[in-house]
Amino acid sequence: MLAEFRAKRETERVRVEAKYQVLGFISSGTYGRVYKAKAKKTVKSADGEEKELVYAIKKFKPDKEGDIHTYTGISQSACREISLCRELRHQNIVSLQEVLLEDNSIHMVFEFAEHDFLVNNQHERKPIPEFTIKSFLWQLLNGVAYLHANWVLHRDLKPANILVTNDGVVKIGDLGLARIYERPLQPLFNGDKVVVTIWYRAPELLLGSRHYTKAIDIWAIGCIFAELLTLRPIFKGEEAKMDNKKNVPFQKNQLTKIFEVLGKPTKDQWPTIDQQPEYHNLSGFRSSPNRLHEFYQTCSSKSDAGYELLAAMLGYDPIMRITAEEALHHPYFEEEPTPSMDSFEGQPYQYPSRAVKSEDNNMRVPPTVPSAVQGQAGATHGGTRGKHGHNGKDEGRPPKRRG
Ligand SMILES: Nc1ncnc2c1ncn2[C@@H]1O[C@H](COP(=O)(O)OP(=O)(O)OP(=O)(O)O)[C@@H](O)[C@H]1O
């Protein structure tokens, strides 16, 4: 009886490939693989033309036991991402079209975004126009202000997770680590070792803070802003790995990279620094001056207001760090060129498009090229804005966060 019922449900269920034609493979992430696909049904645009709708389908990995795939439920990350994506609606948050279950795998169907902020691995490090950077930053802050107003922390903001559509609209993606928090602040550390890719990790987390706040997302945005201005990660440290006893290591190298630019933090800058669990480890560092201004001279922007905003986002004390809402009203955004919802508007600059491996268009078969080099091979479905895909060099991507 149950078998019959199951078989009936199986035939009633919409098959992914009945609705979507996979155009190619985009990327493997921690939780699964992402494909570019188009809906088999076209829609009519206002002027009566047939329009194709393009999507990104994220196929979550099924749980694995040895070589046998077993279905033991939906992973916590998939659950979080689905529930948050369904409730959050904002122009700067990637929108979820639908969720399909097939072959014991969740398939999340998102609107497709042709670009992302991952620009540090471009061949030609051609500066991005200030108008585009400012529009990117404003829209990113706009999306994060919405998340924060709804008591959601993103917790994994990094260039690869910030998507941009062909129309220059920023879409914050990968809400798999996002988490709703409440007042009073809950410790978000226990059982949740995974917290923000190291290059974008805030100093309070590096110093062992267990309570974390919206300020962590703002630090990451500061790092991303600096990266857009120089096309290089500002604090490119190496993550110390956990030992066999699962002791959380002190992230000395990452803090060294931060102190080289911002100087060793003082009690004046961060009055409660001595309450950080790893504070004692700071005695091993010599005091050093703040060189952010010198760093800013090497950036593509010459705006003083831009420097002030960057400094406010990279403030050591999380309590004093600027909020997303305050940052949106910063004088930098009132100065010419003012930001727009189309970050590419009137720009001759060809922003790089993401690479899509069109020969890997079977979602049931893993792609042929390891994920580290995936961007180098295959045809690119370039948009009208960009002709070249990311070169996919591993150097531009930070080490993967721990799952
Ligand atoms: N809507 C989209 N449109 C186009 N590409 C997308 C979209 N969503 C995700 N991607 C691409 O797929 C990659 C992986 O997606 P995502 O970050 O959601 O997965 P993940 O498993 O959490 O990956 P990671 O471990 O790298 O964070 C992204 O970095 C991006 O390049």
JSON list of N, CA, C and O and ligand atoms in Angstrom, two decimals, residues 26-27 29-32 34 56 58 81 94 110-113 116 156 158 160-161 163 174 354 397 400-401, ligand 1:
[
{"chain": "A", "resi": 26, "resn": "ILE", "atom": "N", "xyz": [27.94, 25.58, -13.14]},
{"chain": "A", "resi": 26, "resn": "ILE", "atom": "CA", "xyz": [28.57, 26.84, -12.70]},
{"chain": "A", "resi": 26, "resn": "ILE", "atom": "C", "xyz": [29.66, 26.57, -11.65]},
{"chain": "A", "resi": 26, "resn": "ILE", "atom": "O", "xyz": [30.80, 26.98, -11.81]},
{"chain": "A", "resi": 27, "resn": "SER", "atom": "N", "xyz": [29.30, 25.90, -10.58]},
{"chain": "A", "resi": 27, "resn": "SER", "atom": "CA", "xyz": [30.25, 25.82, -9.47]},
{"chain": "A", "resi": 27, "resn": "SER", "atom": "C", "xyz": [29.86, 24.74, -8.48]},
{"chain": "A", "resi": 27, "resn": "SER", "atom": "O", "xyz": [28.68, 24.40, -8.35]},
{"chain": "A", "resi": 29, "resn": "GLY", "atom": "N", "xyz": [29.90, 24.07, -4.51]},
{"chain": "A", "resi": 29, "resn": "GLY", "atom": "CA", "xyz": [30.09, 24.74, -3.22]},
{"chain": "A", "resi": 29, "resn": "GLY", "atom": "C", "xyz": [30.20, 23.69, -2.13]},
{"chain": "A", "resi": 29, "resn": "GLY", "atom": "O", "xyz": [30.31, 22.50, -2.42]},
{"chain": "A", "resi": 30, "resn": "THR", "atom": "N", "xyz": [30.16, 24.15, -0.91]},
{"chain": "A", "resi": 30, "resn": "THR", "atom": "CA", "xyz": [30.26, 23.25, 0.23]},
{"chain": "A", "resi": 30, "resn": "THR", "atom": "C", "xyz": [29.07, 22.29, 0.26]},
{"chain": "A", "resi": 30, "resn": "THR", "atom": "O", "xyz": [29.21, 21.14, 0.62]},
{"chain": "A", "resi": 31, "resn": "TYR", "atom": "N", "xyz": [27.93, 22.80, -0.14]},
{"chain": "A", "resi": 31, "resn": "TYR", "atom": "CA", "xyz": [26.72, 22.01, 0.06]},
{"chain": "A", "resi": 31, "resn": "TYR", "atom": "C", "xyz": [26.18, 21.36, -1.20]},
{"chain": "A", "resi": 31, "resn": "TYR", "atom": "O", "xyz": [25.25, 20.58, -1.14]},
{"chain": "A", "resi": 32, "resn": "GLY", "atom": "N", "xyz": [26.74, 21.67, -2.35]},
{"chain": "A", "resi": 32, "resn": "GLY", "atom": "CA", "xyz": [26.22, 21.04, -3.55]},
{"chain": "A", "resi": 32, "resn": "GLY", "atom": "C", "xyz": [26.77, 21.69, -4.80]},
{"chain": "A", "resi": 32, "resn": "GLY", "atom": "O", "xyz": [27.81, 22.34, -4.76]},
{"chain": "A", "resi": 34, "resn": "VAL", "atom": "N", "xyz": [25.98, 23.97, -8.46]},
{"chain": "A", "resi": 34, "resn": "VAL", "atom": "CA", "xyz": [25.07, 24.97, -9.00]},
{"chain": "A", "resi": 34, "resn": "VAL", "atom": "C", "xyz": [25.13, 24.92, -10.52]},
{"chain": "A", "resi": 34, "resn": "VAL", "atom": "O", "xyz": [26.22, 24.86, -11.11]},
{"chain": "A", "resi": 56, "resn": "ALA", "atom": "N", "xyz": [19.40, 29.72, -11.76]},
{"chain": "A", "resi": 56, "resn": "ALA", "atom": "CA", "xyz": [20.53, 28.95, -11.22]},
{"chain": "A", "resi": 56, "resn": "ALA", "atom": "C", "xyz": [19.91, 27.89, -10.33]},
{"chain": "A", "resi": 56, "resn": "ALA", "atom": "O", "xyz": [19.14, 28.23, -9.43]},
{"chain": "A", "resi": 58, "resn": "LYS", "atom": "N", "xyz": [20.50, 25.12, -7.55]},
{"chain": "A", "resi": 58, "resn": "LYS", "atom": "CA", "xyz": [21.47, 24.61, -6.57]},
{"chain": "A", "resi": 58, "resn": "LYS", "atom": "C", "xyz": [20.99, 23.23, -6.14]},
{"chain": "A", "resi": 58, "resn": "LYS", "atom": "O", "xyz": [19.93, 23.10, -5.53]},
{"chain": "A", "resi": 81, "resn": "GLU", "atom": "N", "xyz": [18.47, 27.86, 4.52]},
{"chain": "A", "resi": 81, "resn": "GLU", "atom": "CA", "xyz": [18.46, 28.64, 3.29]},
{"chain": "A", "resi": 81, "resn": "GLU", "atom": "C", "xyz": [17.04, 28.70, 2.72]},
{"chain": "A", "resi": 81, "resn": "GLU", "atom": "O", "xyz": [16.58, 29.76, 2.31]},
{"chain": "A", "resi": 94, "resn": "VAL", "atom": "N", "xyz": [18.83, 37.56, -3.28]},
{"chain": "A", "resi": 94, "resn": "VAL", "atom": "CA", "xyz": [18.52, 36.67, -4.40]},
{"chain": "A", "resi": 94, "resn": "VAL", "atom": "C", "xyz": [17.14, 36.03, -4.18]},
{"chain": "A", "resi": 94, "resn": "VAL", "atom": "O", "xyz": [16.81, 35.64, -3.06]},
{"chain": "A", "resi": 110, "resn": "PHE", "atom": "N", "xyz": [16.87, 29.42, -8.21]},
{"chain": "A", "resi": 110, "resn": "PHE", "atom": "CA", "xyz": [17.03, 30.86, -7.95]},
{"chain": "A", "resi": 110, "resn": "PHE", "atom": "C", "xyz": [16.99, 31.64, -9.26]},
{"chain": "A", "resi": 110, "resn": "PHE", "atom": "O", "xyz": [17.35, 31.10, -10.31]},
{"chain": "A", "resi": 111, "resn": "GLU", "atom": "N", "xyz": [16.67, 32.91, -9.17]},
{"chain": "A", "resi": 111, "resn": "GLU", "atom": "CA", "xyz": [16.87, 33.78, -10.33]},
{"chain": "A", "resi": 111, "resn": "GLU", "atom": "C", "xyz": [18.37, 33.75, -10.66]},
{"chain": "A", "resi": 111, "resn": "GLU", "atom": "O", "xyz": [19.20, 33.61, -9.75]},
{"chain": "A", "resi": 112, "resn": "PHE", "atom": "N", "xyz": [18.71, 33.84, -11.93]},
{"chain": "A", "resi": 112, "resn": "PHE", "atom": "CA", "xyz": [20.11, 33.73, -12.34]},
{"chain": "A", "resi": 112, "resn": "PHE", "atom": "C", "xyz": [20.80, 35.10, -12.28]},
{"chain": "A", "resi": 112, "resn": "PHE", "atom": "O", "xyz": [20.22, 36.11, -12.65]},
{"chain": "A", "resi": 113, "resn": "ALA", "atom": "N", "xyz": [22.02, 35.10, -11.80]},
{"chain": "A", "resi": 113, "resn": "ALA", "atom": "CA", "xyz": [22.81, 36.35, -11.80]},
{"chain": "A", "resi": 113, "resn": "ALA", "atom": "C", "xyz": [24.07, 36.10, -12.61]},
{"chain": "A", "resi": 113, "resn": "ALA", "atom": "O", "xyz": [24.83, 35.16, -12.33]},
{"chain": "A", "resi": 116, "resn": "ASP", "atom": "N", "xyz": [29.33, 38.29, -10.29]},
{"chain": "A", "resi": 116, "resn": "ASP", "atom": "CA", "xyz": [29.42, 38.38, -8.83]},
{"chain": "A", "resi": 116, "resn": "ASP", "atom": "C", "xyz": [30.55, 39.35, -8.49]},
{"chain": "A", "resi": 116, "resn": "ASP", "atom": "O", "xyz": [31.14, 39.95, -9.39]},
{"chain": "A", "resi": 156, "resn": "ASP", "atom": "N", "xyz": [28.24, 35.03, 6.28]},
{"chain": "A", "resi": 156, "resn": "ASP", "atom": "CA", "xyz": [29.25, 34.54, 5.33]},
{"chain": "A", "resi": 156, "resn": "ASP", "atom": "C", "xyz": [29.34, 35.46, 4.12]},
{"chain": "A", "resi": 156, "resn": "ASP", "atom": "O", "xyz": [29.37, 35.00, 2.98]},
{"chain": "A", "resi": 158, "resn": "LYS", "atom": "N", "xyz": [31.04, 37.37, 1.44]},
{"chain": "A", "resi": 158, "resn": "LYS", "atom": "CA", "xyz": [32.33, 37.33, 0.74]},
{"chain": "A", "resi": 158, "resn": "LYS", "atom": "C", "xyz": [32.03, 37.56, -0.74]},
{"chain": "A", "resi": 158, "resn": "LYS", "atom": "O", "xyz": [30.86, 37.36, -1.17]},
{"chain": "A", "resi": 160, "resn": "ALA", "atom": "N", "xyz": [32.27, 36.00, -3.50]},
{"chain": "A", "resi": 160, "resn": "ALA", "atom": "CA", "xyz": [31.62, 34.95, -4.30]},
{"chain": "A", "resi": 160, "resn": "ALA", "atom": "C", "xyz": [30.12, 34.83, -3.98]},
{"chain": "A", "resi": 160, "resn": "ALA", "atom": "O", "xyz": [29.36, 34.30, -4.78]},
{"chain": "A", "resi": 161, "resn": "ASN", "atom": "N", "xyz": [29.72, 35.32, -2.83]},
{"chain": "A", "resi": 161, "resn": "ASN", "atom": "CA", "xyz": [28.31, 35.20, -2.44]},
{"chain": "A", "resi": 161, "resn": "ASN", "atom": "C", "xyz": [27.49, 36.44, -2.80]},
{"chain": "A", "resi": 161, "resn": "ASN", "atom": "O", "xyz": [26.29, 36.48, -2.54]},
{"chain": "A", "resi": 163, "resn": "LEU", "atom": "N", "xyz": [26.04, 38.41, -5.66]},
{"chain": "A", "resi": 163, "resn": "LEU", "atom": "CA", "xyz": [25.77, 38.23, -7.08]},
{"chain": "A", "resi": 163, "resn": "LEU", "atom": "C", "xyz": [25.31, 39.55, -7.69]},
{"chain": "A", "resi": 163, "resn": "LEU", "atom": "O", "xyz": [24.83, 40.44, -6.97]},
{"chain": "A", "resi": 174, "resn": "ASP", "atom": "N", "xyz": [23.54, 32.93, -1.05]},
{"chain": "A", "resi": 174, "resn": "ASP", "atom": "CA", "xyz": [24.05, 31.97, -0.08]},
{"chain": "A", "resi": 174, "resn": "ASP", "atom": "C", "xyz": [23.65, 32.28, 1.36]},
{"chain": "A", "resi": 174, "resn": "ASP", "atom": "O", "xyz": [24.48, 32.64, 2.20]},
{"chain": "A", "resi": 354, "resn": "ARG", "atom": "N", "xyz": [30.18, 35.30, -15.29]},
{"chain": "A", "resi": 354, "resn": "ARG", "atom": "CA", "xyz": [30.61, 34.02, -14.72]},
{"chain": "A", "resi": 354, "resn": "ARG", "atom": "C", "xyz": [30.75, 32.97, -15.83]},
{"chain": "A", "resi": 354, "resn": "ARG", "atom": "O", "xyz": [30.04, 33.00, -16.83]},
{"chain": "A", "resi": 397, "resn": "ARG", "atom": "N", "xyz": [40.25, 32.72, -4.66]},
{"chain": "A", "resi": 397, "resn": "ARG", "atom": "CA", "xyz": [39.20, 32.27, -3.76]},
{"chain": "A", "resi": 397, "resn": "ARG", "atom": "C", "xyz": [39.79, 32.00, -2.40]},
{"chain": "A", "resi": 397, "resn": "ARG", "atom": "O", "xyz": [40.82, 31.37, -2.29]},
{"chain": "A", "resi": 400, "resn": "LYS", "atom": "N", "xyz": [38.07, 27.35, 1.75]},
{"chain": "A", "resi": 400, "resn": "LYS", "atom": "CA", "xyz": [36.68, 27.04, 2.08]},
{"chain": "A", "resi": 400, "resn": "LYS", "atom": "C", "xyz": [36.49, 27.07, 3.59]},
{"chain": "A", "resi": 400, "resn": "LYS", "atom": "O", "xyz": [37.36, 26.65, 4.33]},
{"chain": "A", "resi": 401, "resn": "ARG", "atom": "N", "xyz": [35.32, 27.53, 3.99]},
{"chain": "A", "resi": 401, "resn": "ARG", "atom": "CA", "xyz": [35.01, 27.47, 5.41]},
{"chain": "A", "resi": 401, "resn": "ARG", "atom": "C", "xyz": [34.78, 26.02, 5.82]},
{"chain": "A", "resi": 401, "resn": "ARG", "atom": "O", "xyz": [34.51, 25.17, 4.98]},
{"chain": "B", "resi": 1, "resn": "LIG", "atom": "N1", "xyz": [21.55, 32.76, -8.40]},
{"chain": "B", "resi": 1, "resn": "LIG", "atom": "C1", "xyz": [22.73, 32.47, -8.91]},
{"chain": "B", "resi": 1, "resn": "LIG", "atom": "N2", "xyz": [23.06, 32.84, -10.16]},
{"chain": "B", "resi": 1, "resn": "LIG", "atom": "C2", "xyz": [24.27, 32.53, -10.67]},
{"chain": "B", "resi": 1, "resn": "LIG", "atom": "N3", "xyz": [25.24, 31.89, -10.01]},
{"chain": "B", "resi": 1, "resn": "LIG", "atom": "C3", "xyz": [24.99, 31.49, -8.76]},
{"chain": "B", "resi": 1, "resn": "LIG", "atom": "C4", "xyz": [23.72, 31.75, -8.14]},
{"chain": "B", "resi": 1, "resn": "LIG", "atom": "N4", "xyz": [23.76, 31.25, -6.88]},
{"chain": "B", "resi": 1, "resn": "LIG", "atom": "C5", "xyz": [24.98, 30.70, -6.73]},
{"chain": "B", "resi": 1, "resn": "LIG", "atom": "N5", "xyz": [25.73, 30.84, -7.85]},
{"chain": "B", "resi": 1, "resn": "LIG", "atom": "C6", "xyz": [27.13, 30.41, -8.06]},
{"chain": "B", "resi": 1, "resn": "LIG", "atom": "O1", "xyz": [27.35, 29.19, -7.38]},
{"chain": "B", "resi": 1, "resn": "LIG", "atom": "C7", "xyz": [28.36, 29.35, -6.37]},
{"chain": "B", "resi": 1, "resn": "LIG", "atom": "C8", "xyz": [28.02, 28.49, -5.16]},
{"chain": "B", "resi": 1, "resn": "LIG", "atom": "O2", "xyz": [26.75, 28.86, -4.64]},
{"chain": "B", "resi": 1, "resn": "LIG", "atom": "P1", "xyz": [26.48, 28.98, -3.08]},
{"chain": "B", "resi": 1, "resn": "LIG", "atom": "O3", "xyz": [27.47, 29.95, -2.51]},
{"chain": "B", "resi": 1, "resn": "LIG", "atom": "O4", "xyz": [25.05, 29.28, -2.87]},
{"chain": "B", "resi": 1, "resn": "LIG", "atom": "O5", "xyz": [26.80, 27.50, -2.62]},
{"chain": "B", "resi": 1, "resn": "LIG", "atom": "P2", "xyz": [27.63, 26.97, -1.39]},
{"chain": "B", "resi": 1, "resn": "LIG", "atom": "O6", "xyz": [27.55, 25.49, -1.49]},
{"chain": "B", "resi": 1, "resn": "LIG", "atom": "O7", "xyz": [27.15, 27.57, -0.12]},
{"chain": "B", "resi": 1, "resn": "LIG", "atom": "O8", "xyz": [29.06, 27.51, -1.79]},
{"chain": "B", "resi": 1, "resn": "LIG", "atom": "P3", "xyz": [30.28, 28.04, -0.89]},
{"chain": "B", "resi": 1, "resn": "LIG", "atom": "O9", "xyz": [30.73, 26.88, -0.10]},
{"chain": "B", "resi": 1, "resn": "LIG", "atom": "O10", "xyz": [31.29, 28.46, -1.94]},
{"chain": "B", "resi": 1, "resn": "LIG", "atom": "O11", "xyz": [29.77, 29.19, -0.08]},
{"chain": "B", "resi": 1, "resn": "LIG", "atom": "C9", "xyz": [28.38, 30.85, -6.09]},
{"chain": "B", "resi": 1, "resn": "LIG", "atom": "O12", "xyz": [29.63, 31.26, -5.60]},
{"chain": "B", "resi": 1, "resn": "LIG", "atom": "C10", "xyz": [28.08, 31.43, -7.46]},
{"chain": "B", "resi": 1, "resn": "LIG", "atom": "O13", "xyz": [29.27, 31.44, -8.24]}
]
